[in-house]
Amino acid sequence: YTPDPHANTVGIRMIRPLRWSFAGALAGTFLAFGAGPYPVKVGPDHRHLVDQSGAPFLVQGDAPWSLISGLTREEAELYLEKRRSQGFNSIIVNLIEHKFRGPVNRYGEGPFTTAGDFSTPNEKYFEHADWVIKKAEEKGMQVFLAPIYLGYIGTDEGWIEEGLKNGPEKCRAWGRYVGRRYRDFDNLVWMIGGDRNPEKAREDVDAIVAGIQEYDYRHLFTAHCHPENSAIDQYKNDGWLNLNTTYTYNIVHGMLLADYNRVPPMPFILTESTYEGEHNASAVQVRRQAYWALLCGSTGQMMGNRPIWLFDPGWQAALDSTGAQDMSRLKTLFTSRPWYQLVPDLKHEVVVDGLGEFRGLDYLAAARTEDGATVIAYLPTARTFTVDLTKIAGKAAKAWWFNPRTGKSDPAGEFPTTGKKQFTPPGDGDWVLVLDDASRKAAAPGHS
């Protein structure tokens, strides 16, 4: 077997930097959520993912890390079908789970016939893993698959010690095994690491990636690092990273904008922030970090929920959580507008006053499409703010208030695009203002 000489360029350097046509962009409005064929690839602008037809693909994700090891097939299908019906199209999953609901799966099978020995994969375990991944594809979902979750520093949650004990040779063989096994599964993105930077295990992690790439050069690679580290911070010189990730519990929009401003650009997703059900997370916190992600230039975002990520008791009821319902509403809003054309209002030329505290939780994030036809502004707390309407295309702007807690849109007037205007939401809580070129006669936000 001869490795593909372009294995490290998948999705980025092999695509010419052409602009999307209007027809292709319009198609993306309808194909963004799981309707296009996998595997996804990096788009020509190097800021978004596209499906196999070239339509922009917005990652709408969940983080059921223990799905393969933690559930029976019947339970896994219940989970996947529910998330499909809610508009999710991506999930983060550990191929092998070290601690939570693992390493032995619900059928009594461990990933290795000799515990911790990467050279002894257990066929029965991986037959179940195959089934789960294929079932996800049936539901229109791609799997961000973690072949070597490293585990949070100071815990026994991950495989870092086993990686060190196995060493680079066995780690590369493990990479070959999973690369060969999953190269023909369309609905995959490889997610390297997990909750930890490679540090002392870098040689072993690199060996796993190299082993995968000997057989698989179809799928994108991303990484999950220690909090406050984007994937590019740890792996930018390794040659295989195609998709950057933002992972932060601090000033979420600040780190998102930092990743947007990378030179050269690389598409990124908010892969993890506050999980619903943990850290006293409020409903507005789960919403605002998702809205910040899409308005700060990401190509999607992942929601997390406890008990779902490790499938603790009560996970079935949590499938209908407030966060899951709010993410469905977010999806309907952004897919009703050309989200892939939105450019963050970095210099605050569109929203010029009432922005809130940049280092706080009330920061107003706004973005405008490249042609000026649409502006979307999310404010976490109700207040008056000022928009420069001259930044909107056409002679008049049609305004809408979108309620992220209900998904309801209400018209807010039509105004000449000749000056600045103050807007005040119709009630308390967080709100979204949508402004459109009135001549385009766009449907209400959240409606196609």
mmCIF file of N, CA, C and O in Angstrom, residues 18-33 41-51 53-59 260 267-268 293-300 330-344 367-376 440 448:
data_model
loop_
_atom_site.group_PDB
_atom_site.id
_atom_site.type_symbol
_atom_site.label_atom_id
_atom_site.label_comp_id
_atom_site.label_asym_id
_atom_site.label_seq_id
_atom_site.Cartn_x
_atom_site.Cartn_y
_atom_site.Cartn_z
ATOM 1 N N LEU A 18 -12.129 29.932 -5.028
ATOM 2 C CA LEU A 18 -13.171 30.589 -5.815
ATOM 3 C C LEU A 18 -14.314 31.010 -4.915
ATOM 4 O O LEU A 18 -14.576 30.389 -3.907
ATOM 5 N N ARG A 19 -15.033 32.011 -5.318
ATOM 6 C CA ARG A 19 -16.189 32.451 -4.559
ATOM 7 C C ARG A 19 -17.389 31.601 -4.945
ATOM 8 O O ARG A 19 -17.539 31.166 -6.084
ATOM 9 N N TRP A 20 -18.275 31.356 -3.972
ATOM 10 C CA TRP A 20 -19.496 30.604 -4.268
ATOM 11 C C TRP A 20 -20.399 31.405 -5.194
ATOM 12 O O TRP A 20 -20.500 32.625 -5.107
ATOM 13 N N SER A 21 -21.074 30.708 -6.078
ATOM 14 C CA SER A 21 -22.090 31.358 -6.896
ATOM 15 C C SER A 21 -23.328 31.617 -6.047
ATOM 16 O O SER A 21 -23.525 30.974 -5.017
ATOM 17 N N PHE A 22 -24.166 32.531 -6.492
ATOM 18 C CA PHE A 22 -25.397 32.802 -5.750
ATOM 19 C C PHE A 22 -26.266 31.555 -5.696
ATOM 20 O O PHE A 22 -26.861 31.240 -4.664
ATOM 21 N N ALA A 23 -26.329 30.809 -6.811
ATOM 22 C CA ALA A 23 -27.161 29.605 -6.830
ATOM 23 C C ALA A 23 -26.649 28.583 -5.827
ATOM 24 O O ALA A 23 -27.418 27.959 -5.100
ATOM 25 N N GLY A 24 -25.320 28.402 -5.790
ATOM 26 C CA GLY A 24 -24.770 27.455 -4.830
ATOM 27 C C GLY A 24 -25.001 27.907 -3.408
ATOM 28 O O GLY A 24 -25.309 27.098 -2.528
ATOM 29 N N ALA A 25 -24.854 29.208 -3.185
ATOM 30 C CA ALA A 25 -25.088 29.722 -1.839
ATOM 31 C C ALA A 25 -26.533 29.548 -1.427
ATOM 32 O O ALA A 25 -26.838 29.180 -0.293
ATOM 33 N N LEU A 26 -27.443 29.799 -2.373
ATOM 34 C CA LEU A 26 -28.851 29.639 -2.047
ATOM 35 C C LEU A 26 -29.169 28.190 -1.722
ATOM 36 O O LEU A 26 -29.918 27.895 -0.787
ATOM 37 N N ALA A 27 -28.552 27.269 -2.455
ATOM 38 C CA ALA A 27 -28.774 25.856 -2.171
ATOM 39 C C ALA A 27 -28.342 25.513 -0.766
ATOM 40 O O ALA A 27 -28.951 24.689 -0.090
ATOM 41 N N GLY A 28 -27.257 26.174 -0.303
ATOM 42 C CA GLY A 28 -26.778 25.904 1.044
ATOM 43 C C GLY A 28 -27.789 26.218 2.113
ATOM 44 O O GLY A 28 -27.765 25.636 3.200
ATOM 45 N N THR A 29 -28.699 27.167 1.835
ATOM 46 C CA THR A 29 -29.727 27.492 2.816
ATOM 47 C C THR A 29 -30.555 26.272 3.156
ATOM 48 O O THR A 29 -30.971 26.072 4.300
ATOM 49 N N PHE A 30 -30.767 25.418 2.153
ATOM 50 C CA PHE A 30 -31.624 24.260 2.370
ATOM 51 C C PHE A 30 -30.826 23.004 2.689
ATOM 52 O O PHE A 30 -31.371 22.065 3.265
ATOM 53 N N LEU A 31 -29.533 22.977 2.318
ATOM 54 C CA LEU A 31 -28.746 21.762 2.488
ATOM 55 C C LEU A 31 -27.836 21.802 3.699
ATOM 56 O O LEU A 31 -27.115 20.862 3.967
ATOM 57 N N ALA A 32 -27.882 22.899 4.470
ATOM 58 C CA ALA A 32 -26.887 23.091 5.508
ATOM 59 C C ALA A 32 -26.959 22.065 6.622
ATOM 60 O O ALA A 32 -25.963 21.780 7.257
ATOM 61 N N PHE A 33 -28.104 21.504 6.888
ATOM 62 C CA PHE A 33 -28.247 20.632 8.044
ATOM 63 C C PHE A 33 -28.459 19.183 7.633
ATOM 64 O O PHE A 33 -29.549 18.650 7.656
ATOM 65 N N LYS A 41 -15.993 18.795 3.587
ATOM 66 C CA LYS A 41 -14.659 19.272 3.243
ATOM 67 C C LYS A 41 -14.592 20.776 3.488
ATOM 68 O O LYS A 41 -15.613 21.410 3.770
ATOM 69 N N VAL A 42 -13.411 21.315 3.376
ATOM 70 C CA VAL A 42 -13.227 22.747 3.601
ATOM 71 C C VAL A 42 -13.643 23.507 2.349
ATOM 72 O O VAL A 42 -13.268 23.152 1.223
ATOM 73 N N GLY A 43 -14.438 24.568 2.543
ATOM 74 C CA GLY A 43 -14.940 25.347 1.420
ATOM 75 C C GLY A 43 -13.887 26.246 0.808
ATOM 76 O O GLY A 43 -12.804 26.466 1.371
ATOM 77 N N PRO A 44 -14.168 26.806 -0.360
ATOM 78 C CA PRO A 44 -13.189 27.607 -1.085
ATOM 79 C C PRO A 44 -12.786 28.893 -0.384
ATOM 80 O O PRO A 44 -11.747 29.460 -0.702
ATOM 81 N N ASP A 45 -13.599 29.365 0.567
ATOM 82 C CA ASP A 45 -13.204 30.576 1.291
ATOM 83 C C ASP A 45 -12.342 30.268 2.502
ATOM 84 O O ASP A 45 -11.878 31.179 3.187
ATOM 85 N N HIS A 46 -12.108 28.986 2.781
ATOM 86 C CA HIS A 46 -11.302 28.547 3.928
ATOM 87 C C HIS A 46 -11.891 29.003 5.262
ATOM 88 O O HIS A 46 -11.190 29.016 6.274
ATOM 89 N N ARG A 47 -13.188 29.347 5.251
ATOM 90 C CA ARG A 47 -13.852 29.743 6.497
ATOM 91 C C ARG A 47 -15.038 28.843 6.829
ATOM 92 O O ARG A 47 -15.509 28.864 7.966
ATOM 93 N N HIS A 48 -15.524 28.085 5.888
ATOM 94 C CA HIS A 48 -16.693 27.259 6.098
ATOM 95 C C HIS A 48 -16.453 25.844 5.600
ATOM 96 O O HIS A 48 -15.574 25.602 4.771
ATOM 97 N N LEU A 49 -17.262 24.925 6.102
ATOM 98 C CA LEU A 49 -17.296 23.574 5.563
ATOM 99 C C LEU A 49 -18.358 23.510 4.482
ATOM 100 O O LEU A 49 -19.337 24.259 4.498
ATOM 101 N N VAL A 50 -18.168 22.600 3.543
ATOM 102 C CA VAL A 50 -19.155 22.336 2.502
ATOM 103 C C VAL A 50 -19.380 20.834 2.416
ATOM 104 O O VAL A 50 -18.524 20.034 2.804
ATOM 105 N N ASP A 51 -20.551 20.458 1.906
ATOM 106 C CA ASP A 51 -20.819 19.036 1.703
ATOM 107 C C ASP A 51 -20.280 18.614 0.339
ATOM 108 O O ASP A 51 -19.623 19.388 -0.353
ATOM 109 N N SER A 53 -21.658 18.223 -2.416
ATOM 110 C CA SER A 53 -22.181 18.980 -3.555
ATOM 111 C C SER A 53 -21.626 20.397 -3.605
ATOM 112 O O SER A 53 -21.913 21.141 -4.535
ATOM 113 N N GLY A 54 -20.852 20.762 -2.592
ATOM 114 C CA GLY A 54 -20.312 22.119 -2.522
ATOM 115 C C GLY A 54 -21.189 23.091 -1.777
ATOM 116 O O GLY A 54 -20.862 24.282 -1.700
ATOM 117 N N ALA A 55 -22.303 22.623 -1.210
ATOM 118 C CA ALA A 55 -23.201 23.502 -0.468
ATOM 119 C C ALA A 55 -22.660 23.762 0.933
ATOM 120 O O ALA A 55 -22.160 22.842 1.590
ATOM 121 N N PRO A 56 -22.741 24.990 1.434
ATOM 122 C CA PRO A 56 -22.248 25.301 2.786
ATOM 123 C C PRO A 56 -22.903 24.412 3.837
ATOM 124 O O PRO A 56 -24.108 24.164 3.800
ATOM 125 N N PHE A 57 -22.100 23.956 4.780
ATOM 126 C CA PHE A 57 -22.556 23.015 5.805
ATOM 127 C C PHE A 57 -22.347 23.631 7.183
ATOM 128 O O PHE A 57 -21.211 23.907 7.588
ATOM 129 N N LEU A 58 -23.440 23.858 7.878
ATOM 130 C CA LEU A 58 -23.390 24.435 9.218
ATOM 131 C C LEU A 58 -23.426 23.314 10.258
ATOM 132 O O LEU A 58 -24.405 22.576 10.345
ATOM 133 N N VAL A 59 -22.362 23.188 11.035
ATOM 134 C CA VAL A 59 -22.299 22.155 12.065
ATOM 135 C C VAL A 59 -23.243 22.522 13.203
ATOM 136 O O VAL A 59 -23.086 23.568 13.841
ATOM 137 N N TYR A 260 -11.435 33.529 14.525
ATOM 138 C CA TYR A 260 -11.868 34.069 13.242
ATOM 139 C C TYR A 260 -10.748 34.879 12.587
ATOM 140 O O TYR A 260 -10.585 34.864 11.357
ATOM 141 N N PRO A 267 -11.370 27.273 8.854
ATOM 142 C CA PRO A 267 -12.710 27.138 9.436
ATOM 143 C C PRO A 267 -12.620 26.616 10.860
ATOM 144 O O PRO A 267 -11.725 25.835 11.196
ATOM 145 N N PHE A 268 -13.558 27.056 11.706
ATOM 146 C CA PHE A 268 -13.536 26.636 13.102
ATOM 147 C C PHE A 268 -14.950 26.467 13.611
ATOM 148 O O PHE A 268 -15.900 27.024 13.057
ATOM 149 N N ALA A 293 -21.105 32.108 18.665
ATOM 150 C CA ALA A 293 -20.295 31.310 17.744
ATOM 151 C C ALA A 293 -20.640 31.621 16.296
ATOM 152 O O ALA A 293 -19.759 31.897 15.464
ATOM 153 N N LEU A 294 -21.927 31.617 15.977
ATOM 154 C CA LEU A 294 -22.316 31.804 14.582
ATOM 155 C C LEU A 294 -22.145 33.238 14.118
ATOM 156 O O LEU A 294 -21.893 33.490 12.934
ATOM 157 N N LEU A 295 -22.256 34.199 15.041
ATOM 158 C CA LEU A 295 -22.099 35.603 14.659
ATOM 159 C C LEU A 295 -20.653 36.075 14.743
ATOM 160 O O LEU A 295 -20.345 37.181 14.303
ATOM 161 N N CYS A 296 -19.784 35.246 15.272
ATOM 162 C CA CYS A 296 -18.352 35.561 15.310
ATOM 163 C C CYS A 296 -17.577 34.794 14.247
ATOM 164 O O CYS A 296 -16.355 34.705 14.301
ATOM 165 N N GLY A 297 -18.291 34.214 13.282
ATOM 166 C CA GLY A 297 -17.624 33.682 12.097
ATOM 167 C C GLY A 297 -17.368 32.200 12.071
ATOM 168 O O GLY A 297 -16.686 31.724 11.155
ATOM 169 N N SER A 298 -17.893 31.432 13.030
ATOM 170 C CA SER A 298 -17.638 29.998 13.005
ATOM 171 C C SER A 298 -18.485 29.315 11.942
ATOM 172 O O SER A 298 -19.464 29.882 11.438
ATOM 173 N N THR A 299 -18.126 28.077 11.632
ATOM 174 C CA THR A 299 -18.923 27.268 10.709
ATOM 175 C C THR A 299 -19.823 26.301 11.459
ATOM 176 O O THR A 299 -20.296 25.322 10.906
ATOM 177 N N GLY A 300 -20.059 26.600 12.751
ATOM 178 C CA GLY A 300 -20.980 25.800 13.541
ATOM 179 C C GLY A 300 -20.581 25.737 14.993
ATOM 180 O O GLY A 300 -19.598 26.353 15.424
ATOM 181 N N LEU A 330 -32.411 28.102 17.043
ATOM 182 C CA LEU A 330 -31.248 28.744 16.439
ATOM 183 C C LEU A 330 -31.068 28.269 15.002
ATOM 184 O O LEU A 330 -30.808 29.064 14.094
ATOM 185 N N LYS A 331 -31.194 26.958 14.804
ATOM 186 C CA LYS A 331 -31.073 26.398 13.456
ATOM 187 C C LYS A 331 -32.073 27.014 12.500
ATOM 188 O O LYS A 331 -31.737 27.413 11.370
ATOM 189 N N THR A 332 -33.339 27.105 12.912
ATOM 190 C CA THR A 332 -34.350 27.637 12.006
ATOM 191 C C THR A 332 -34.077 29.092 11.652
ATOM 192 O O THR A 332 -34.330 29.520 10.518
ATOM 193 N N LEU A 333 -33.545 29.847 12.590
ATOM 194 C CA LEU A 333 -33.218 31.244 12.297
ATOM 195 C C LEU A 333 -32.111 31.338 11.256
ATOM 196 O O LEU A 333 -32.263 31.995 10.223
ATOM 197 N N PHE A 334 -30.986 30.684 11.524
ATOM 198 C CA PHE A 334 -29.823 30.882 10.660
ATOM 199 C C PHE A 334 -30.006 30.245 9.288
ATOM 200 O O PHE A 334 -29.478 30.762 8.290
ATOM 201 N N THR A 335 -30.740 29.161 9.197
ATOM 202 C CA THR A 335 -30.958 28.573 7.880
ATOM 203 C C THR A 335 -32.040 29.294 7.094
ATOM 204 O O THR A 335 -32.236 29.004 5.912
ATOM 205 N N SER A 336 -32.715 30.241 7.709
ATOM 206 C CA SER A 336 -33.661 31.067 6.956
ATOM 207 C C SER A 336 -32.987 32.274 6.320
ATOM 208 O O SER A 336 -33.628 33.043 5.606
ATOM 209 N N ARG A 337 -31.707 32.451 6.598
ATOM 210 C CA ARG A 337 -30.908 33.518 6.024
ATOM 211 C C ARG A 337 -29.576 32.927 5.531
ATOM 212 O O ARG A 337 -29.182 31.847 5.971
ATOM 213 N N PRO A 338 -28.872 33.613 4.616
ATOM 214 C CA PRO A 338 -27.602 33.089 4.113
ATOM 215 C C PRO A 338 -26.488 33.227 5.161
ATOM 216 O O PRO A 338 -25.602 34.077 5.064
ATOM 217 N N TRP A 339 -26.524 32.345 6.151
ATOM 218 C CA TRP A 339 -25.601 32.417 7.296
ATOM 219 C C TRP A 339 -24.142 32.377 6.860
ATOM 220 O O TRP A 339 -23.270 32.983 7.502
ATOM 221 N N TYR A 340 -23.849 31.666 5.781
ATOM 222 C CA TYR A 340 -22.483 31.471 5.289
ATOM 223 C C TYR A 340 -21.908 32.746 4.691
ATOM 224 O O TYR A 340 -20.717 32.816 4.395
ATOM 225 N N GLN A 341 -22.758 33.763 4.462
ATOM 226 C CA GLN A 341 -22.275 35.053 3.971
ATOM 227 C C GLN A 341 -22.072 36.065 5.086
ATOM 228 O O GLN A 341 -21.595 37.179 4.833
ATOM 229 N N LEU A 342 -22.407 35.710 6.316
ATOM 230 C CA LEU A 342 -22.294 36.654 7.423
ATOM 231 C C LEU A 342 -20.830 36.938 7.759
ATOM 232 O O LEU A 342 -20.009 36.025 7.868
ATOM 233 N N VAL A 343 -20.539 38.208 7.934
ATOM 234 C CA VAL A 343 -19.197 38.663 8.322
ATOM 235 C C VAL A 343 -19.320 39.385 9.661
ATOM 236 O O VAL A 343 -20.131 40.312 9.796
ATOM 237 N N PRO A 344 -18.560 38.990 10.678
ATOM 238 C CA PRO A 344 -18.670 39.637 11.991
ATOM 239 C C PRO A 344 -18.447 41.151 11.911
ATOM 240 O O PRO A 344 -17.592 41.626 11.157
ATOM 241 N N ALA A 367 -23.470 40.586 12.920
ATOM 242 C CA ALA A 367 -22.810 40.258 11.663
ATOM 243 C C ALA A 367 -23.698 40.706 10.515
ATOM 244 O O ALA A 367 -24.925 40.774 10.640
ATOM 245 N N ARG A 368 -23.049 41.009 9.386
ATOM 246 C CA ARG A 368 -23.762 41.463 8.188
ATOM 247 C C ARG A 368 -23.325 40.604 7.013
ATOM 248 O O ARG A 368 -22.150 40.220 6.906
ATOM 249 N N THR A 369 -24.262 40.272 6.111
ATOM 250 C CA THR A 369 -23.883 39.525 4.927
ATOM 251 C C THR A 369 -23.008 40.392 4.030
ATOM 252 O O THR A 369 -23.058 41.625 4.074
ATOM 253 N N GLU A 370 -22.218 39.730 3.204
ATOM 254 C CA GLU A 370 -21.263 40.447 2.363
ATOM 255 C C GLU A 370 -21.937 41.477 1.461
ATOM 256 O O GLU A 370 -21.359 42.528 1.158
ATOM 257 N N ASP A 371 -23.153 41.166 1.013
ATOM 258 C CA ASP A 371 -23.849 42.101 0.121
ATOM 259 C C ASP A 371 -24.675 43.138 0.869
ATOM 260 O O ASP A 371 -25.348 43.976 0.247
ATOM 261 N N GLY A 372 -24.649 43.096 2.201
ATOM 262 C CA GLY A 372 -25.376 44.070 2.996
ATOM 263 C C GLY A 372 -26.870 43.829 3.080
ATOM 264 O O GLY A 372 -27.605 44.656 3.634
ATOM 265 N N ALA A 373 -27.337 42.681 2.556
ATOM 266 C CA ALA A 373 -28.771 42.444 2.500
ATOM 267 C C ALA A 373 -29.370 42.063 3.845
ATOM 268 O O ALA A 373 -30.576 42.254 4.065
ATOM 269 N N THR A 374 -28.570 41.530 4.754
ATOM 270 C CA THR A 374 -29.087 41.080 6.050
ATOM 271 C C THR A 374 -28.105 41.405 7.161
ATOM 272 O O THR A 374 -26.888 41.245 7.000
ATOM 273 N N VAL A 375 -28.649 41.832 8.283
ATOM 274 C CA VAL A 375 -27.885 42.003 9.522
ATOM 275 C C VAL A 375 -28.576 41.177 10.601
ATOM 276 O O VAL A 375 -29.815 41.182 10.696
ATOM 277 N N ILE A 376 -27.790 40.447 11.373
ATOM 278 C CA ILE A 376 -28.312 39.719 12.532
ATOM 279 C C ILE A 376 -27.530 40.176 13.757
ATOM 280 O O ILE A 376 -26.296 40.178 13.736
ATOM 281 N N ARG A 440 -35.901 42.683 -0.927
ATOM 282 C CA ARG A 440 -35.704 41.242 -1.125
ATOM 283 C C ARG A 440 -36.907 40.435 -0.679
ATOM 284 O O ARG A 440 -37.006 39.250 -0.981
ATOM 285 N N SER A 448 -38.647 29.583 6.015
ATOM 286 C CA SER A 448 -38.021 29.597 4.683
ATOM 287 C C SER A 448 -39.052 29.933 3.627
ATOM 288 O O SER A 448 -40.250 29.921 3.865
#
